[in-house]
Amino acid sequence: MKRPRNIVILTGAGISAESGIDTFRGGGGLWEQHRVEDVATPEAFARDPDLVLRFYDMRREAIQTKQPNPAHIALARLDREWPKSEGGEVLIVTQNVDDLHERGGALNVLHMHGEHLNAWCTACDMRLRWTDPLIHRPSCPLCGEPALRPDIVWFGEIPYRMDEIHEALSAADLFVSIGTSGAVYPAAGLVRTARDLGMQTLELNLERSQGSAWFHETRLGPASAIVPTWVEELLR
Ligand code: APR
């Protein structure tokens, strides 16, 4: 593989699995005992806001008890050291809504599906860092309305900052996918964009993902083992 300059890394739930955060399609399709359709859609929120708010309150609280694992820490090291050693850029595009990349020390993280630790005011459109429950309908600090919702991209909603993601891809020469099943678009389609743009593509996953055939190279194993090995190779 030619030495890359600019690297775009897509991560999914698999990179946080060894930190104790459930993946989505691992345990029989149930997500914390809920069907995703019952909690992660605008319709679910309209139908039963308390159920949805309680679900995300539980998830928001749970992730604050988890720690980054060696895979998060290795990517953070690459994010910090690569520009200095190679003059290139690293962008971590994550589908995850936990903050383990940031707590592992990563600086350039783009949350395309939102973040548990943000709230979004549906009255004044402000997004703000939020670590407390929303079930009690707290007032928005900006407009005072009790209109805060989880800042999570639900099924049927548009992922965030896709233009920035495509801009970073057009300047990259290596696309790496870590810990994602390749089941949900548009994230799952990024590897095809990368191939169309002629860049190298690498998959690091516990098992082959649905998009595995699009990758030049696939390495299988737990992220906490194969990600640090890959970063070591790159920074050597
Ligand atoms: N190390 C590496 N990969 C792992 C590990 C691990 N320890 N454990 C699981 N995996 C892999 C699984 O093999 C699977 O391919 O991580 C992937 C997890 O897939 P999903 O559960 O589908 O999670 P993800 O791909 O992130 O889901 C994408 O779907 O539900 C929506 O918005 C939600 O962002 C999520 C999106």
Coordinates of N, CA, C and O in Angstrom, one line a residue, residues 37-195:
E37 N -36.9 1.0 16.0 CA -38.0 1.7 15.4 C -38.9 2.4 16.5 O -39.6 3.3 16.2
D38 N -38.9 1.8 17.7 CA -39.8 2.3 18.7 C -39.1 3.5 19.5 O -39.8 4.1 20.3
V39 N -37.8 3.7 19.2 CA -37.2 4.8 20.0 C -36.4 5.8 19.1 O -36.2 6.9 19.5
A40 N -35.9 5.3 17.9 CA -35.0 6.2 17.2 C -35.6 6.7 15.9 O -35.0 6.6 14.8
T41 N -36.8 7.2 16.0 CA -37.4 7.8 14.8 C -38.2 9.1 15.2 O -38.8 9.1 16.4
P42 N -38.4 10.1 14.4 CA -39.2 11.2 14.7 C -40.7 10.8 15.1 O -41.3 11.4 16.0
E43 N -41.1 9.8 14.4 CA -42.5 9.3 14.6 C -42.6 8.7 16.0 O -43.6 9.0 16.7
A44 N -41.6 8.0 16.5 CA -41.6 7.4 17.8 C -41.6 8.6 18.8 O -42.4 8.5 19.8
F45 N -40.9 9.6 18.6 CA -40.8 10.8 19.5 C -42.2 11.5 19.6 O -42.6 11.9 20.6
A46 N -42.8 11.6 18.4 CA -44.1 12.2 18.4 C -45.2 11.3 19.1 O -46.0 11.8 19.8
R47 N -45.0 10.0 18.9 CA -46.0 9.1 19.5 C -45.9 8.9 21.0 O -46.8 9.0 21.7
D48 N -44.6 8.8 21.4 CA -44.4 8.6 22.9 C -43.1 9.2 23.3 O -42.1 8.6 23.6
P49 N -43.2 10.6 23.4 CA -41.9 11.4 23.8 C -41.3 10.9 25.1 O -40.1 10.8 25.2
D50 N -42.1 10.5 26.1 CA -41.5 10.1 27.3 C -40.6 8.8 27.2 O -39.5 8.7 27.7
L51 N -41.2 7.8 26.4 CA -40.4 6.6 26.1 C -39.1 7.0 25.5 O -38.0 6.5 25.9
V52 N -39.1 7.8 24.5 CA -37.9 8.2 23.8 C -36.9 9.0 24.7 O -35.7 8.6 24.8
L53 N -37.5 9.9 25.4 CA -36.6 10.7 26.3 C -35.9 9.8 27.4 O -34.8 10.0 27.7
R54 N -36.7 8.9 27.9 CA -36.2 8.0 29.0 C -35.1 7.2 28.4 O -34.1 6.9 29.0
F55 N -35.3 6.7 27.2 CA -34.4 5.8 26.5 C -33.0 6.5 26.4 O -32.0 6.0 26.7
Y56 N -33.1 7.8 25.8 CA -31.9 8.5 25.6 C -31.3 9.0 26.9 O -30.0 9.1 27.0
D57 N -32.1 9.3 27.9 CA -31.5 9.7 29.2 C -30.7 8.5 29.7 O -29.6 8.7 30.3
M58 N -31.2 7.3 29.6 CA -30.5 6.1 30.1 C -29.1 5.9 29.3 O -28.1 5.7 29.9
R59 N -29.2 6.1 28.0 CA -28.0 6.0 27.1 C -27.0 7.1 27.5 O -25.8 6.8 27.6
R60 N -27.5 8.3 27.6 CA -26.6 9.4 27.9 C -25.9 9.2 29.2 O -24.7 9.4 29.4
E61 N -26.6 8.7 30.2 CA -26.0 8.4 31.5 C -25.0 7.3 31.4 O -23.9 7.4 31.9
A62 N -25.4 6.2 30.7 CA -24.5 5.0 30.6 C -23.2 5.3 30.0 O -22.1 4.9 30.5
I63 N -23.2 6.1 28.9 CA -21.9 6.3 28.2 C -20.9 7.1 29.1 O -19.7 7.0 28.9
Q64 N -21.5 7.9 30.0 CA -20.6 8.7 30.9 C -19.8 7.8 31.9 O -18.9 8.2 32.6
T65 N -20.2 6.5 32.0 CA -19.6 5.6 32.9 C -18.6 4.7 32.1 O -17.9 3.8 32.7
K66 N -18.5 4.9 30.8 CA -17.6 4.0 30.0 C -16.3 4.7 29.7 O -16.2 6.0 29.8
Q67 N -15.3 3.9 29.4 CA -13.9 4.5 29.1 C -13.5 4.2 27.7 O -13.8 3.1 27.1
P68 N -12.7 5.1 27.1 CA -12.1 4.7 25.8 C -11.3 3.5 25.9 O -10.7 3.2 26.9
N69 N -11.2 2.7 24.8 CA -10.3 1.5 24.8 C -9.1 1.8 23.9 O -9.0 2.8 23.3
P70 N -8.2 0.8 23.8 CA -6.9 1.1 23.1 C -7.2 1.5 21.6 O -6.3 2.2 21.0
A71 N -8.3 1.1 21.0 CA -8.6 1.5 19.6 C -8.8 3.0 19.5 O -8.2 3.7 18.7
H72 N -9.6 3.5 20.5 CA -9.8 5.0 20.5 C -8.5 5.7 20.7 O -8.2 6.8 20.1
I73 N -7.7 5.2 21.6 CA -6.5 5.9 22.0 C -5.5 5.9 20.9 O -4.8 6.8 20.6
A74 N -5.4 4.7 20.2 CA -4.5 4.6 19.0 C -4.9 5.6 17.9 O -4.1 6.3 17.3
L75 N -6.2 5.7 17.6 CA -6.7 6.7 16.6 C -6.4 8.1 17.0 O -6.0 9.0 16.2
A76 N -6.5 8.4 18.3 CA -6.2 9.7 18.8 C -4.7 10.1 18.6 O -4.4 11.2 18.2
R77 N -3.9 9.1 18.8 CA -2.4 9.2 18.6 C -2.1 9.5 17.2 O -1.4 10.5 16.8
L78 N -2.8 8.8 16.3 CA -2.6 9.0 14.8 C -3.1 10.4 14.5 O -2.4 11.2 13.8
D79 N -4.2 10.8 15.0 CA -4.8 12.1 14.7 C -3.9 13.2 15.1 O -3.7 14.2 14.5
R80 N -3.1 13.0 16.3 CA -2.2 14.1 16.8 C -0.9 14.0 16.1 O -0.3 15.1 15.7
E81 N -0.4 12.8 15.8 CA 1.0 12.7 15.4 C 1.2 12.7 13.8 O 2.2 13.2 13.3
W82 N 0.1 12.3 13.1 CA 0.3 12.2 11.7 C 0.6 13.5 11.0 O 1.5 13.6 10.2
P83 N -0.2 14.6 11.3 CA 0.1 15.9 10.7 C 1.6 16.3 10.9 O 2.2 16.8 10.0
K84 N 2.1 16.0 12.1 CA 3.4 16.5 12.3 C 4.4 15.7 11.5 O 5.3 16.2 10.9
S85 N 4.2 14.4 11.5 CA 5.2 13.5 10.9 C 5.1 13.5 9.4 O 6.0 13.3 8.6
E86 N 3.8 13.6 8.8 CA 3.7 13.5 7.4 C 3.1 14.7 6.7 O 2.9 14.7 5.5
G87 N 2.7 15.7 7.5 CA 2.1 16.9 6.9 C 0.7 16.7 6.3 O 0.2 17.5 5.6
G88 N 0.2 15.5 6.6 CA -1.2 15.2 6.1 C -2.2 15.4 7.1 O -1.9 15.7 8.3
E89 N -3.5 15.2 6.7 CA -4.6 15.4 7.7 C -5.2 14.0 8.0 O -5.2 13.1 7.2
V90 N -5.8 13.9 9.2 CA -6.6 12.8 9.6 C -8.0 13.3 10.0 O -8.1 14.3 10.8
L91 N -9.1 12.7 9.5 CA -10.4 13.1 10.0 C -11.1 11.8 10.4 O -11.2 10.8 9.7
I92 N -11.6 11.8 11.7 CA -12.4 10.7 12.2 C -13.9 11.0 12.0 O -14.4 11.9 12.6
V93 N -14.5 10.3 11.0 CA -16.0 10.5 10.9 C -16.6 9.3 11.6 O -16.4 8.2 11.3
T94 N -17.4 9.7 12.7 CA -17.9 8.6 13.4 C -19.5 8.5 13.3 O -20.1 9.6 13.3
Q95 N -20.0 7.3 13.3 CA -21.4 7.1 13.3 C -21.9 7.0 14.8 O -23.0 7.0 15.1
N96 N -20.9 6.9 15.7 CA -21.2 6.7 17.1 C -21.6 8.0 17.8 O -21.1 9.1 17.4
V97 N -22.4 7.9 18.8 CA -22.9 9.1 19.5 C -22.3 9.2 20.9 O -22.7 10.0 21.7
D98 N -21.3 8.3 21.1 CA -20.6 8.4 22.4 C -19.5 9.4 22.2 O -19.2 9.9 21.1
D99 N -18.8 9.8 23.4 CA -17.7 10.7 23.2 C -16.3 10.1 23.5 O -15.4 10.7 23.9
L100 N -16.3 8.8 23.2 CA -15.0 8.0 23.5 C -13.8 8.4 22.6 O -12.7 8.4 23.1
H101 N -14.1 8.8 21.4 CA -13.0 9.3 20.6 C -12.4 10.5 21.2 O -11.2 10.6 21.4
E102 N -13.2 11.5 21.6 CA -12.7 12.7 22.2 C -12.0 12.4 23.6 O -10.9 12.9 23.8
R103 N -12.7 11.6 24.4 CA -12.0 11.3 25.7 C -10.8 10.4 25.5 O -9.9 10.3 26.4
G104 N -10.6 9.8 24.3 CA -9.4 9.1 24.1 C -8.3 10.0 23.6 O -7.1 9.6 23.4
G105 N -8.6 11.3 23.3 CA -7.7 12.3 22.9 C -7.7 12.8 21.5 O -6.9 13.6 21.0
A106 N -8.7 12.3 20.7 CA -8.8 12.7 19.3 C -9.3 14.1 19.2 O -10.1 14.6 20.0
L107 N -8.8 14.8 18.2 CA -9.2 16.3 18.1 C -10.1 16.5 16.9 O -11.0 17.3 17.0
N108 N -9.9 15.8 15.8 CA -10.7 16.0 14.6 C -11.8 14.9 14.5 O -11.6 13.9 13.8
V109 N -12.9 15.1 15.2 CA -14.0 14.1 15.2 C -15.2 14.7 14.6 O -15.6 15.8 15.1
L110 N -15.9 14.0 13.7 CA -17.1 14.5 13.1 C -18.2 13.5 13.3 O -18.1 12.4 12.9
H111 N -19.2 13.9 14.1 CA -20.3 13.0 14.5 C -21.4 13.1 13.5 O -22.3 13.9 13.7
M112 N -21.5 12.2 12.5 CA -22.5 12.3 11.5 C -23.9 11.9 12.0 O -24.9 12.2 11.3
H113 N -23.9 11.2 13.1 CA -25.3 10.8 13.6 C -25.6 11.5 14.9 O -26.5 11.1 15.6
G114 N -24.9 12.6 15.2 CA -25.2 13.4 16.4 C -24.4 12.9 17.6 O -23.5 12.0 17.5
E115 N -24.8 13.4 18.8 CA -24.1 13.0 20.0 C -25.0 12.9 21.2 O -25.8 13.8 21.4
H116 N -24.8 11.9 22.0 CA -25.6 11.8 23.3 C -25.4 13.0 24.2 O -26.3 13.3 24.9
L117 N -24.2 13.6 24.2 CA -24.0 14.6 25.2 C -24.3 16.0 24.6 O -23.8 17.0 25.1
N118 N -25.2 16.0 23.6 CA -25.7 17.3 23.1 C -27.2 17.3 23.2 O -27.8 16.2 23.0
A119 N -27.8 18.4 23.4 CA -29.3 18.5 23.2 C -29.6 19.5 22.1 O -28.7 20.4 21.8
W120 N -30.8 19.4 21.6 CA -31.1 20.3 20.4 C -32.5 20.9 20.7 O -33.5 20.2 21.0
C121 N -32.5 22.2 20.7 CA -33.8 22.9 21.0 C -34.6 23.0 19.7 O -34.2 23.6 18.8
T122 N -35.8 22.3 19.8 CA -36.6 22.3 18.6 C -37.4 23.7 18.4 O -38.1 23.9 17.4
A123 N -37.3 24.5 19.4 CA -37.9 25.9 19.3 C -37.0 26.9 18.7 O -37.4 27.6 17.7
C124 N -35.7 26.9 19.2 CA -34.8 28.0 18.6 C -33.7 27.4 17.8 O -32.8 28.1 17.4
D125 N -33.6 26.0 17.7 CA -32.7 25.3 16.9 C -31.2 25.4 17.4 O -30.3 24.9 16.8
M126 N -31.1 25.8 18.7 CA -29.7 25.8 19.3 C -29.3 24.4 19.7 O -30.2 23.6 20.1
R127 N -28.1 24.0 19.5 CA -27.5 22.8 20.0 C -26.5 23.1 21.1 O -25.8 24.0 20.9
L128 N -26.6 22.3 22.1 CA -25.7 22.7 23.3 C -25.3 21.4 24.0 O -26.0 20.4 24.0
R129 N -24.2 21.4 24.6 CA -23.7 20.3 25.4 C -24.7 20.0 26.5 O -25.1 21.0 27.2
W130 N -25.1 18.7 26.7 CA -26.1 18.4 27.7 C -25.8 17.1 28.3 O -25.7 16.1 27.6
T131 N -25.6 17.0 29.6 CA -25.2 15.7 30.3 C -26.3 15.2 31.2 O -26.2 14.1 31.7
D132 N -27.4 16.0 31.4 CA -28.4 15.7 32.4 C -29.6 15.0 31.6 O -29.7 15.1 30.4
P133 N -30.6 14.5 32.4 CA -31.8 14.0 31.8 C -32.7 15.1 31.1 O -32.6 16.2 31.4
L134 N -33.4 14.6 30.1 CA -34.4 15.5 29.4 C -35.8 15.2 29.7 O -36.7 16.0 29.3
I135 N -36.0 14.1 30.5 CA -37.4 13.7 30.7 C -38.2 14.7 31.4 O -39.4 14.8 31.3
H136 N -37.6 15.6 32.2 CA -38.3 16.6 33.0 C -38.6 17.9 32.2 O -39.0 18.9 32.8
R137 N -38.3 17.8 30.9 CA -38.5 18.9 30.0 C -37.9 20.2 30.5 O -38.5 21.2 30.7
P138 N -36.5 20.2 30.7 CA -35.9 21.4 31.1 C -36.0 22.5 30.1 O -36.2 22.3 28.9
S139 N -36.0 23.8 30.6 CA -36.1 24.9 29.6 C -34.8 25.1 28.8 O -33.7 24.9 29.4
C140 N -34.9 25.5 27.6 CA -33.8 25.8 26.8 C -33.1 27.0 27.4 O -33.7 28.0 27.6
P141 N -31.8 26.9 27.6 CA -31.0 28.1 28.2 C -31.1 29.3 27.3 O -31.0 30.4 27.8
L142 N -31.3 29.1 26.0 CA -31.3 30.3 25.1 C -32.7 30.9 25.0 O -32.9 32.1 25.2
C143 N -33.7 30.1 24.7 CA -35.1 30.7 24.4 C -36.1 30.4 25.6 O -37.2 30.9 25.5
G144 N -35.7 29.5 26.5 CA -36.6 29.3 27.7 C -37.7 28.3 27.4 O -38.4 27.9 28.3
E145 N -37.8 27.8 26.2 CA -38.9 26.9 25.9 C -38.5 25.5 26.4 O -37.3 25.1 26.3
P146 N -39.5 24.7 26.9 CA -39.2 23.3 27.3 C -39.2 22.4 26.0 O -40.0 21.5 25.9
A147 N -38.3 22.7 25.1 CA -38.4 22.0 23.7 C -37.1 21.3 23.4 O -36.8 21.2 22.2
L148 N -36.3 20.8 24.4 CA -35.1 20.2 24.1 C -35.3 18.7 23.7 O -36.1 18.0 24.4
R149 N -34.6 18.2 22.7 CA -34.7 16.8 22.3 C -33.2 16.3 22.2 O -32.3 17.1 22.1
P150 N -33.0 14.9 22.2 CA -31.7 14.4 22.0 C -31.1 14.9 20.7 O -31.9 14.9 19.6
D151 N -29.9 15.3 20.6 CA -29.2 15.7 19.3 C -28.7 14.5 18.6 O -27.5 14.3 18.4
I152 N -29.6 13.6 18.3 CA -29.3 12.3 17.6 C -30.0 12.3 16.3 O -31.1 12.7 16.2
V153 N -29.3 11.9 15.2 CA -29.9 11.8 13.9 C -30.7 10.5 13.9 O -30.2 9.4 13.9
W154 N -32.1 10.6 13.9 CA -32.9 9.4 13.9 C -33.1 8.8 12.5 O -32.9 9.5 11.5
F155 N -33.6 7.6 12.4 CA -33.9 7.0 11.1 C -34.9 8.0 10.4 O -35.8 8.5 11.0
G156 N -34.6 8.2 9.1 CA -35.4 9.1 8.4 C -35.0 10.6 8.4 O -35.5 11.4 7.7
E157 N -34.0 10.9 9.3 CA -33.4 12.2 9.3 C -32.1 12.3 8.6 O -31.5 11.2 8.3
I158 N -31.7 13.5 8.2 CA -30.4 13.6 7.4 C -29.2 13.6 8.3 O -29.1 14.5 9.2
P159 N -28.2 12.8 8.0 CA -27.0 12.8 8.8 C -26.3 14.2 8.7 O -26.5 14.9 7.7
Y160 N -25.5 14.5 9.7 CA -24.9 15.9 9.8 C -23.6 15.9 8.9 O -22.9 15.0 8.7
R161 N -23.4 17.2 8.4 CA -22.1 17.6 7.8 C -21.6 16.7 6.7 O -20.4 16.4 6.5
M162 N -22.5 16.2 5.8 CA -22.2 15.3 4.7 C -21.3 16.0 3.7 O -20.4 15.4 3.1
D163 N -21.5 17.3 3.6 CA -20.7 18.1 2.6 C -19.2 18.1 3.1 O -18.3 17.9 2.3
E164 N -19.0 18.3 4.4 CA -17.6 18.3 4.9 C -17.0 16.9 4.8 O -15.8 16.8 4.4
I165 N -17.8 15.9 4.9 CA -17.3 14.5 4.8 C -16.8 14.3 3.3 O -15.7 13.8 3.1
H166 N -17.6 14.7 2.4 CA -17.3 14.5 1.0 C -16.1 15.4 0.6 O -15.2 15.0 -0.2
E167 N -16.0 16.6 1.2 CA -14.9 17.4 0.9 C -13.6 16.8 1.4 O -12.6 16.7 0.7
A168 N -13.6 16.2 2.6 CA -12.4 15.5 3.2 C -12.1 14.3 2.3 O -10.9 14.1 2.0
L169 N -13.1 13.6 1.9 CA -12.8 12.4 1.0 C -12.1 12.8 -0.3 O -11.2 12.2 -0.7
S170 N -12.6 14.0 -0.9 CA -12.0 14.4 -2.2 C -10.5 14.8 -2.0 O -9.8 14.8 -3.0
A171 N -10.1 15.0 -0.8 CA -8.7 15.4 -0.6 C -7.9 14.2 0.0 O -6.7 14.4 0.3
A172 N -8.5 13.1 0.2 CA -7.9 12.0 0.9 C -7.3 11.0 -0.1 O -7.7 10.9 -1.2
D173 N -6.3 10.2 0.4 CA -5.8 9.1 -0.4 C -5.9 7.7 0.3 O -5.5 6.7 -0.2
L174 N -6.5 7.8 1.6 CA -6.7 6.5 2.2 C -8.0 6.6 3.0 O -8.3 7.6 3.7
F175 N -8.9 5.6 2.8 CA -10.2 5.6 3.6 C -10.2 4.3 4.4 O -10.0 3.2 3.8
V176 N -10.4 4.4 5.7 CA -10.3 3.3 6.6 C -11.7 3.2 7.3 O -12.2 4.2 7.8
S177 N -12.3 2.0 7.3 CA -13.6 1.7 8.0 C -13.3 0.8 9.2 O -12.7 -0.2 9.0
I178 N -13.8 1.3 10.4 CA -13.5 0.5 11.6 C -14.8 0.2 12.4 O -15.5 1.2 12.7
G179 N -15.1 -1.0 12.6 CA -16.2 -1.4 13.5 C -17.6 -1.0 13.1 O -18.4 -0.6 13.9
T180 N -17.8 -1.1 11.7 CA -19.2 -0.8 11.3 C -19.6 -1.9 10.3 O -18.9 -2.5 9.6
S181 N -20.9 -2.2 10.4 CA -21.5 -3.4 9.6 C -21.7 -3.0 8.2 O -22.1 -3.9 7.4
G182 N -21.7 -1.7 7.9 CA -22.0 -1.3 6.5 C -23.5 -1.5 6.2 O -23.8 -1.8 5.0
A183 N -24.3 -1.4 7.2 CA -25.8 -1.7 7.0 C -26.6 -0.4 6.8 O -27.7 -0.5 6.3
V184 N -26.0 0.7 7.2 CA -26.8 2.0 7.2 C -26.2 3.0 6.3 O -25.0 3.3 6.4
Y185 N -27.0 3.6 5.4 CA -26.5 4.6 4.5 C -26.9 6.0 5.1 O -27.8 6.1 5.9
P186 N -26.2 7.0 4.7 CA -25.1 7.1 3.7 C -23.7 6.7 4.1 O -22.8 6.5 3.3
A187 N -23.5 6.4 5.4 CA -22.2 6.0 5.9 C -21.7 4.8 5.1 O -20.5 4.7 4.7
A188 N -22.6 3.8 4.9 CA -22.1 2.6 4.2 C -21.7 2.8 2.8 O -21.0 2.0 2.2
G189 N -22.1 3.9 2.2 CA -21.8 4.2 0.8 C -20.4 4.9 0.7 O -19.9 5.1 -0.4
L190 N -19.8 5.4 1.8 CA -18.6 6.2 1.7 C -17.5 5.4 1.0 O -16.6 6.0 0.3
V191 N -17.4 4.1 1.3 CA -16.3 3.4 0.7 C -16.4 3.4 -0.8 O -15.4 3.4 -1.5
R192 N -17.6 3.4 -1.4 CA -17.8 3.4 -2.8 C -17.3 4.8 -3.4 O -16.6 4.8 -4.4
T193 N -17.6 5.8 -2.6 CA -17.2 7.2 -3.0 C -15.6 7.2 -3.0 O -15.0 7.6 -4.0
A194 N -15.1 6.5 -2.0 CA -13.6 6.5 -1.9 C -13.0 5.7 -3.1 O -12.0 6.2 -3.7
R195 N -13.6 4.6 -3.5 CA -13.1 3.8 -4.6 C -13.3 4.7 -5.9 O -12.4 4.7 -6.7

